[in-house]
PDB file of C-alpha atoms in Angstrom:
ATOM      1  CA  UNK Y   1     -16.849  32.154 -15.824  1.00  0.00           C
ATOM      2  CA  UNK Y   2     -14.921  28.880 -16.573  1.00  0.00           C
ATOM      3  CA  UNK Y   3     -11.644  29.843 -14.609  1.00  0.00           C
ATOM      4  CA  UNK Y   4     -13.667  30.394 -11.480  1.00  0.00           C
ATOM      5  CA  UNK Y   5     -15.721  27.092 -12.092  1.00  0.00           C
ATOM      6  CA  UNK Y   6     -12.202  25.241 -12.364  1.00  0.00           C
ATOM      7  CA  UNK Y   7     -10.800  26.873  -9.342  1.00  0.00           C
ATOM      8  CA  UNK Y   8     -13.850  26.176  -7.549  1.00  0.00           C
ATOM      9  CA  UNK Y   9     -13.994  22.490  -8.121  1.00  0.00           C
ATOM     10  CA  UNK Y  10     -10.332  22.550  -7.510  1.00  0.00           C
ATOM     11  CA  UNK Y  11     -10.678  23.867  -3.930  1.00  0.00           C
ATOM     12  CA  UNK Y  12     -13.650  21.419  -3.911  1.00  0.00           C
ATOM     13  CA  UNK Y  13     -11.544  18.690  -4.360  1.00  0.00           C
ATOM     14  CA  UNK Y  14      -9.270  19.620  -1.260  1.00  0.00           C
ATOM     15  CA  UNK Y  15     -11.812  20.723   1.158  1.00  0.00           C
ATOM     16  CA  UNK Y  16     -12.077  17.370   3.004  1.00  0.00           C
ATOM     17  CA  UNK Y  17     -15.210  18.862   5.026  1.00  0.00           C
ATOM     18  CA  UNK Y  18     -17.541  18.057   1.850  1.00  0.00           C
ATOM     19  CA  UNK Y  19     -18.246  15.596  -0.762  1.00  0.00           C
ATOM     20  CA  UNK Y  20     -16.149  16.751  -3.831  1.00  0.00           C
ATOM     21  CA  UNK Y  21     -19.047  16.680  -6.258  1.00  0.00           C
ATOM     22  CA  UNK Y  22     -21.773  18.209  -3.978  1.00  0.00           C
ATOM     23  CA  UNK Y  23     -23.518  21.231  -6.097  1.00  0.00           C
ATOM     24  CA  UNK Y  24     -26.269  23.828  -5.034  1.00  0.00           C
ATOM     25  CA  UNK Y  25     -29.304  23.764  -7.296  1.00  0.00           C
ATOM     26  CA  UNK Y  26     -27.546  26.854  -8.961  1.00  0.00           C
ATOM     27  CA  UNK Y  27     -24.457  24.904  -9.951  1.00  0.00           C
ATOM     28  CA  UNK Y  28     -22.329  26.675  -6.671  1.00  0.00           C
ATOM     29  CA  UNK Y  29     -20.040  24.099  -5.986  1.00  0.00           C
ATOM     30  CA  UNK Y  30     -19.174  23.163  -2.066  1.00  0.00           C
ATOM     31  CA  UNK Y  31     -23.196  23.195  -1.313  1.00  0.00           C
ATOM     32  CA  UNK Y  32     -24.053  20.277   1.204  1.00  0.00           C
ATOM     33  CA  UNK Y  33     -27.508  19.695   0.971  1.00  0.00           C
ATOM     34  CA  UNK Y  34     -29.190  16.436   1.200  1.00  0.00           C
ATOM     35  CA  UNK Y  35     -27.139  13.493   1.905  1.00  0.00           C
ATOM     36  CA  UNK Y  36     -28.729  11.283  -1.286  1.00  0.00           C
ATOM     37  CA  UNK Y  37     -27.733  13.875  -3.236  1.00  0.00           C
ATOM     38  CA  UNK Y  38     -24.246  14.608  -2.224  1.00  0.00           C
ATOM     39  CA  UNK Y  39     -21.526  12.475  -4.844  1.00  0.00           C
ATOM     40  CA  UNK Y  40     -18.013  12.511  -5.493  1.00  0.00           C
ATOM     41  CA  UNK Y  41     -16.669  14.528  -8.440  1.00  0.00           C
ATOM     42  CA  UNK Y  42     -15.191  12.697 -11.647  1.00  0.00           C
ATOM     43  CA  UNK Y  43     -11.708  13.864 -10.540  1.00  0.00           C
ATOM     44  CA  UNK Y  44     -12.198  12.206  -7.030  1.00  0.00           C
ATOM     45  CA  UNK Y  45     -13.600   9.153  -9.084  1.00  0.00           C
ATOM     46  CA  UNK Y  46     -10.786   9.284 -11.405  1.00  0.00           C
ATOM     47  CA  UNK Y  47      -8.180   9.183  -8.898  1.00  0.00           C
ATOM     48  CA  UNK Y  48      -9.539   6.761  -6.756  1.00  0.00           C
ATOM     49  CA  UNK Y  49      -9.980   4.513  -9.907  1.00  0.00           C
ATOM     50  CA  UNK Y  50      -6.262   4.925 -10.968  1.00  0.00           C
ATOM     51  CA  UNK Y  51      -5.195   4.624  -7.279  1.00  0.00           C
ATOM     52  CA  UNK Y  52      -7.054   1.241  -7.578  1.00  0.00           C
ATOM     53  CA  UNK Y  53      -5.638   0.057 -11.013  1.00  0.00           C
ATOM     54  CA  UNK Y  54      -2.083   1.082 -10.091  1.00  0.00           C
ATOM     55  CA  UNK Y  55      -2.141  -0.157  -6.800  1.00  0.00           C
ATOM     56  CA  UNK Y  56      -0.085  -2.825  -4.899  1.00  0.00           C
ATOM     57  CA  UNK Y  57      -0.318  -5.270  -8.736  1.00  0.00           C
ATOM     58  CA  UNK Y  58       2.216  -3.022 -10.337  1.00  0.00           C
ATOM     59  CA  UNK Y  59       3.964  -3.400  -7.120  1.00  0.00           C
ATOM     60  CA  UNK Y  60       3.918  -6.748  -6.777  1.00  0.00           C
ATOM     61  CA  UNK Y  61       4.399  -7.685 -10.694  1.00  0.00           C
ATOM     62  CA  UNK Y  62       8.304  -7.216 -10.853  1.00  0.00           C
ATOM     63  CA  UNK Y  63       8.267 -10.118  -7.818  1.00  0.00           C
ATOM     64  CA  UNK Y  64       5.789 -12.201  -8.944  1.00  0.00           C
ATOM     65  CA  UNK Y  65       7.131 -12.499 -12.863  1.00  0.00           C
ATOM     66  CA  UNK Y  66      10.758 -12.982 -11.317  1.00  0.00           C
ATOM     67  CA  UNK Y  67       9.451 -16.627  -9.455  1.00  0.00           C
ATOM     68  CA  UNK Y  68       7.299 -17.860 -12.533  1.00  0.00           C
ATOM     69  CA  UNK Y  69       9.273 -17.151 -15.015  1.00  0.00           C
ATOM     70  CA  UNK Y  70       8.558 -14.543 -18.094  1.00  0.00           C
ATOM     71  CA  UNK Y  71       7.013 -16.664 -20.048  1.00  0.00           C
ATOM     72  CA  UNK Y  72       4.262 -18.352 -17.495  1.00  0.00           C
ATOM     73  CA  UNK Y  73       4.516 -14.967 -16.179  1.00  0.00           C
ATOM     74  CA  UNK Y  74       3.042 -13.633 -19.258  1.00  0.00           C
ATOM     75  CA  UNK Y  75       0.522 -16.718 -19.783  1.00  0.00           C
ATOM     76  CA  UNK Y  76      -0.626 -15.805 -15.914  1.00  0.00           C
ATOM     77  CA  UNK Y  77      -0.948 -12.180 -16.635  1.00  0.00           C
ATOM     78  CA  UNK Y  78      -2.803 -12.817 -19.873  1.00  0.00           C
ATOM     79  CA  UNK Y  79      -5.043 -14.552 -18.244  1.00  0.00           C
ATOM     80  CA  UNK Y  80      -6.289 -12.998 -15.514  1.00  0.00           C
ATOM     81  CA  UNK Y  81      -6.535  -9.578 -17.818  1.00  0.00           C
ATOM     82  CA  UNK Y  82      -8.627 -11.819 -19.409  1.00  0.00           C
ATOM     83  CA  UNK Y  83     -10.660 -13.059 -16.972  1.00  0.00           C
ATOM     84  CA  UNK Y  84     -10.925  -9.476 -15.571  1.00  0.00           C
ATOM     85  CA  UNK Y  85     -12.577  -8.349 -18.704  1.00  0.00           C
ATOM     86  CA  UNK Y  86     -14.912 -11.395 -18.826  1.00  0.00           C
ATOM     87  CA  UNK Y  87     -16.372 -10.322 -15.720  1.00  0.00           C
ATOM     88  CA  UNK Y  88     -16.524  -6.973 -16.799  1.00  0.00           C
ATOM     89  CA  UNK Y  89     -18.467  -7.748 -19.989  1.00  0.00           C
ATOM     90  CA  UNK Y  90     -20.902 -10.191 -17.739  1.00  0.00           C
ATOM     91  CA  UNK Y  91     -21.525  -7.370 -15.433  1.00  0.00           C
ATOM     92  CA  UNK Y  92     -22.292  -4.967 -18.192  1.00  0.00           C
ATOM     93  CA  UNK Y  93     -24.744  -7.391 -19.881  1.00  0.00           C
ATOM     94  CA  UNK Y  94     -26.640  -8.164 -16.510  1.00  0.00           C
ATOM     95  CA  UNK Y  95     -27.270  -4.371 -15.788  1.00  0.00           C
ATOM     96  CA  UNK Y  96     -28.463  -4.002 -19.714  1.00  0.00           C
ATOM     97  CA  UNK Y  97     -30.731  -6.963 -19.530  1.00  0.00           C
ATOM     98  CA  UNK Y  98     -31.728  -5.884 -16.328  1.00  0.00           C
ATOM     99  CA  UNK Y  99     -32.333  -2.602 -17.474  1.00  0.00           C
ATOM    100  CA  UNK Y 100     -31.223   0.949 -16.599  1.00  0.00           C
ATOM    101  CA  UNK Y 101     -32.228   1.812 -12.945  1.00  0.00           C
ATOM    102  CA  UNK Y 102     -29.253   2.120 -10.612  1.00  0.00           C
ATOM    103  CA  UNK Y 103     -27.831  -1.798  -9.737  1.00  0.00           C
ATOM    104  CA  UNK Y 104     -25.587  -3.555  -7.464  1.00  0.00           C
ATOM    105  CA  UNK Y 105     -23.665  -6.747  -6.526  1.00  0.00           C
ATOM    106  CA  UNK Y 106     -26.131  -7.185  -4.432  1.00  0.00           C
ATOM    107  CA  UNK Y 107     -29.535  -7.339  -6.667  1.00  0.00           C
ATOM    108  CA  UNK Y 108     -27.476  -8.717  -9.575  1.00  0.00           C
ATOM    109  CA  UNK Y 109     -26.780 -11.582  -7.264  1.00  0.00           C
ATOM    110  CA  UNK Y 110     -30.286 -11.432  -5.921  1.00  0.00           C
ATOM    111  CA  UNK Y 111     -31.284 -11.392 -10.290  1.00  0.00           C
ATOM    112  CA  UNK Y 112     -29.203 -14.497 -10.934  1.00  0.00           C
ATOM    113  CA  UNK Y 113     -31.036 -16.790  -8.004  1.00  0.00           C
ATOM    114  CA  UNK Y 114     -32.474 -15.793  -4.536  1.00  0.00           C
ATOM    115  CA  UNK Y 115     -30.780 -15.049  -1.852  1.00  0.00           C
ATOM    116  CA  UNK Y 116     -27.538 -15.682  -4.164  1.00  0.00           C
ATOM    117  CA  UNK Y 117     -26.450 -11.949  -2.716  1.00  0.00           C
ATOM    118  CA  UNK Y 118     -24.836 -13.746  -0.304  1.00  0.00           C
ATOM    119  CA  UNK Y 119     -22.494 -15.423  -2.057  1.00  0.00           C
ATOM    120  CA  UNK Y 120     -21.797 -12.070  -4.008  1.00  0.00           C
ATOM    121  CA  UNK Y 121     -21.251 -10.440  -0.960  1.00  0.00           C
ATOM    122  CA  UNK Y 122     -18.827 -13.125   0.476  1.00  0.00           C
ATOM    123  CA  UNK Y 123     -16.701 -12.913  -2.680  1.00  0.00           C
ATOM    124  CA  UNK Y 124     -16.714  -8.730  -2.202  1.00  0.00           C
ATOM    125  CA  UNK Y 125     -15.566  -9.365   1.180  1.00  0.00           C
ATOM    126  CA  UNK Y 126     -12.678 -12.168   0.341  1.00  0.00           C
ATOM    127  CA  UNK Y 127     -11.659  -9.770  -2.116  1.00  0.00           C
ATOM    128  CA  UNK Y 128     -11.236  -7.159  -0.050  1.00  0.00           C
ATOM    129  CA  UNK Y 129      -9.749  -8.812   2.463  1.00  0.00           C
ATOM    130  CA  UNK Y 130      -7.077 -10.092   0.195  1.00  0.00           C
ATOM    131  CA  UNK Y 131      -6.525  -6.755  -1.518  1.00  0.00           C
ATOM    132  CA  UNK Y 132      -5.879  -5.467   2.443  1.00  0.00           C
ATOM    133  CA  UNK Y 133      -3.440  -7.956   2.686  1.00  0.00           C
ATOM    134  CA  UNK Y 134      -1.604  -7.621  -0.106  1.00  0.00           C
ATOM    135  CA  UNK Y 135      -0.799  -3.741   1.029  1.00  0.00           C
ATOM    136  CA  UNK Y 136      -0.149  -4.748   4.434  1.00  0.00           C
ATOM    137  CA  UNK Y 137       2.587  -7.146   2.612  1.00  0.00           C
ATOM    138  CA  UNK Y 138       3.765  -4.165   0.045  1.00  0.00           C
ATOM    139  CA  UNK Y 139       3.724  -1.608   2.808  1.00  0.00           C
ATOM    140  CA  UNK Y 140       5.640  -3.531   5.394  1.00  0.00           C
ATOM    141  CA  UNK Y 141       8.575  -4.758   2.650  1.00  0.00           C
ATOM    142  CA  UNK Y 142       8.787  -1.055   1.806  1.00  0.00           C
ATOM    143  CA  UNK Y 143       8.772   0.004   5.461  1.00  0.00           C
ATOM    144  CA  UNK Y 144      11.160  -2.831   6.197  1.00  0.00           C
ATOM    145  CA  UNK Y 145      13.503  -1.860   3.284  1.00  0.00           C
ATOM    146  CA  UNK Y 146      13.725   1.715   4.093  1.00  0.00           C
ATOM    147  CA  UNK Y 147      14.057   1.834   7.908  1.00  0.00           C
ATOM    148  CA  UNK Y 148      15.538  -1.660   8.740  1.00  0.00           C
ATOM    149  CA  UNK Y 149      18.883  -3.066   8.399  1.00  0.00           C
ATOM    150  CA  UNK Y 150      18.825  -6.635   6.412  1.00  0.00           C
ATOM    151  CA  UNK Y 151      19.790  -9.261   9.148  1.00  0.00           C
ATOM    152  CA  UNK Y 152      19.468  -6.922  12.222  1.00  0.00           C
ATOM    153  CA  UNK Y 153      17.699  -8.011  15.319  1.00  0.00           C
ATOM    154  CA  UNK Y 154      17.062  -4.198  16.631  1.00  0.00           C
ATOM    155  CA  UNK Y 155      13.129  -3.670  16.908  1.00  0.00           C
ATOM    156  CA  UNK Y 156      13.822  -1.564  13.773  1.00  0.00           C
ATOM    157  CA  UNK Y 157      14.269  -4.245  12.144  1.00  0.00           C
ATOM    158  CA  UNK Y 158      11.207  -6.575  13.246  1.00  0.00           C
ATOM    159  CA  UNK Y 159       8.334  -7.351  10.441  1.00  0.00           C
ATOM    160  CA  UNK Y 160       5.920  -7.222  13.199  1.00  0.00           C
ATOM    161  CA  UNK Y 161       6.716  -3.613  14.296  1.00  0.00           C
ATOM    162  CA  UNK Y 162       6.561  -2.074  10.301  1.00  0.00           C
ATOM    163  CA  UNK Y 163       2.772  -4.403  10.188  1.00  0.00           C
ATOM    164  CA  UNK Y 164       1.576  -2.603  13.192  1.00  0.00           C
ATOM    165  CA  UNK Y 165       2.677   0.842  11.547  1.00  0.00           C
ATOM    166  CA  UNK Y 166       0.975   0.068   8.202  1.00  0.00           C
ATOM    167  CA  UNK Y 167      -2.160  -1.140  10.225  1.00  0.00           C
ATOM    168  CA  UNK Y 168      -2.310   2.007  12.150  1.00  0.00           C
ATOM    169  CA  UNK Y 169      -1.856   4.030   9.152  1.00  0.00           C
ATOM    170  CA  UNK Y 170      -4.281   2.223   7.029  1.00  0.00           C
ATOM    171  CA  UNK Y 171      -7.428   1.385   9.467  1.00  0.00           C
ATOM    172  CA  UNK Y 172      -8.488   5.313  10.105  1.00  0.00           C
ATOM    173  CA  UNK Y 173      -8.107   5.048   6.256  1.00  0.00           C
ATOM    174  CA  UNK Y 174     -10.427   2.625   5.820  1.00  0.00           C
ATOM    175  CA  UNK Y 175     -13.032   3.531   8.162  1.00  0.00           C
ATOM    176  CA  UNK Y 176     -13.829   6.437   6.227  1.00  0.00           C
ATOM    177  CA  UNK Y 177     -17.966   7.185   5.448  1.00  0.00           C
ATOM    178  CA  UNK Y 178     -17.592   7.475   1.452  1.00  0.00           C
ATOM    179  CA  UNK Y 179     -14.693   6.312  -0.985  1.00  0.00           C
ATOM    180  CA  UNK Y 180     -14.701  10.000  -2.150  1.00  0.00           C
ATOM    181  CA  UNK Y 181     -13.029  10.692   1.541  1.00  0.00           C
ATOM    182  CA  UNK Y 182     -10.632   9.018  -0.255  1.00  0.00           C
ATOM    183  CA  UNK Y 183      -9.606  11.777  -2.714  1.00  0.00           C
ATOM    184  CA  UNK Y 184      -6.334  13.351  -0.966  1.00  0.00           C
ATOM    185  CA  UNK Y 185      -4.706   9.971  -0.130  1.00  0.00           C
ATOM    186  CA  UNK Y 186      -5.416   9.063  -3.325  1.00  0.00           C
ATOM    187  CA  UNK Y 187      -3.859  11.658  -5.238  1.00  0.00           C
ATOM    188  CA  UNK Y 188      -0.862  11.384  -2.898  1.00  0.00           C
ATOM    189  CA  UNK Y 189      -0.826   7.405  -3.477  1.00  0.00           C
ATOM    190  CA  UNK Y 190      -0.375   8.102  -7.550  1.00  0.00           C
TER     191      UNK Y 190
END
């Protein structure tokens, strides 16, 4: 019955105690079997994925086009979208070449030159660090903005107390098993 399948994956999807996508060998959705075998469902992916692509950049794009300009704003954007889908289309041509078997960073790095993983992995971590950073920015502004007064010198309005709140919200967040724990924040973040 479709409308019970959809209603199924639906409370799926909510039910925080399970991966999203985890199916019995019958197709019963909710099963929790083997660990390998657990994954997130394509709505969790989906939603992660557009929590990712619409994240603090469309935020932060108003700001940064107002101090370059519109038209270097435009060249930088350009850019970058197309430097973004260089890397895309290198990444897709190492995992055809390499063939089909699951890949990662990691052994494409590994592919290119030994022990060049490392390097990979450095970049992942920069990357990630700067992406943290740019929320904590985003986050406290917003905080700042909504609760603080502009020129006050109440604790209210200190930078340092709305980073602290955005840290404490975000670390739990981030110390989460599987980026399908993600799912609920997620949807709330879109």
């Amino acid at each position: 019955v479709p409308a019970a399948r959809v209603l199924s994956s639906r409370a799926s999807f909510v039910n925080l105690t399970r991966p999203s996508g985890a199916t019995s060998a019958h197709g019963e959705a909710g099963y929790v079997g083997d660990p390998s075998e657990e994954k997130a469902s394509l709505a969790s992916s989906l939603v992660n994925l557009a929590n990712t692509v619409m994240g603090t950049g469309i935020l932060a794009l108003p700001a940064g086009m107002a101090t370059a300009g519109l038209v270097p704003g435009l060249a930088i954007l350009v850019l970058t979208a197309a430097m973004g889908g260089f890397a895309l289309f290198c990444l897709g041509r190492a995992q055809l070449k390499l063939g089909t078997h699951r890949q990662s960073f990691t052994t494409l790095g590994d592919t290119v030159r030994p022990r060049f993983s490392v390097v990979v992995e450095l970049a992942v971590i920069c990357n990630c660090l700067g992406s943290a950073i740019g929320y904590l920015i985003v986050a406290t502004d917003n905080l700042l903005s909504i609760f603080g007064t502009p020129g006050g010198s109440s604790l209210v309005d200190s930078r340092r107390l709305w980073t602290a709140v955005s840290v404490g919200i975000a670390a739990p967040l981030s110390l989460l098993k599987t980026m399908d724990a993600l799912r609920v924040t997620s949807a709330l973040a879109v």
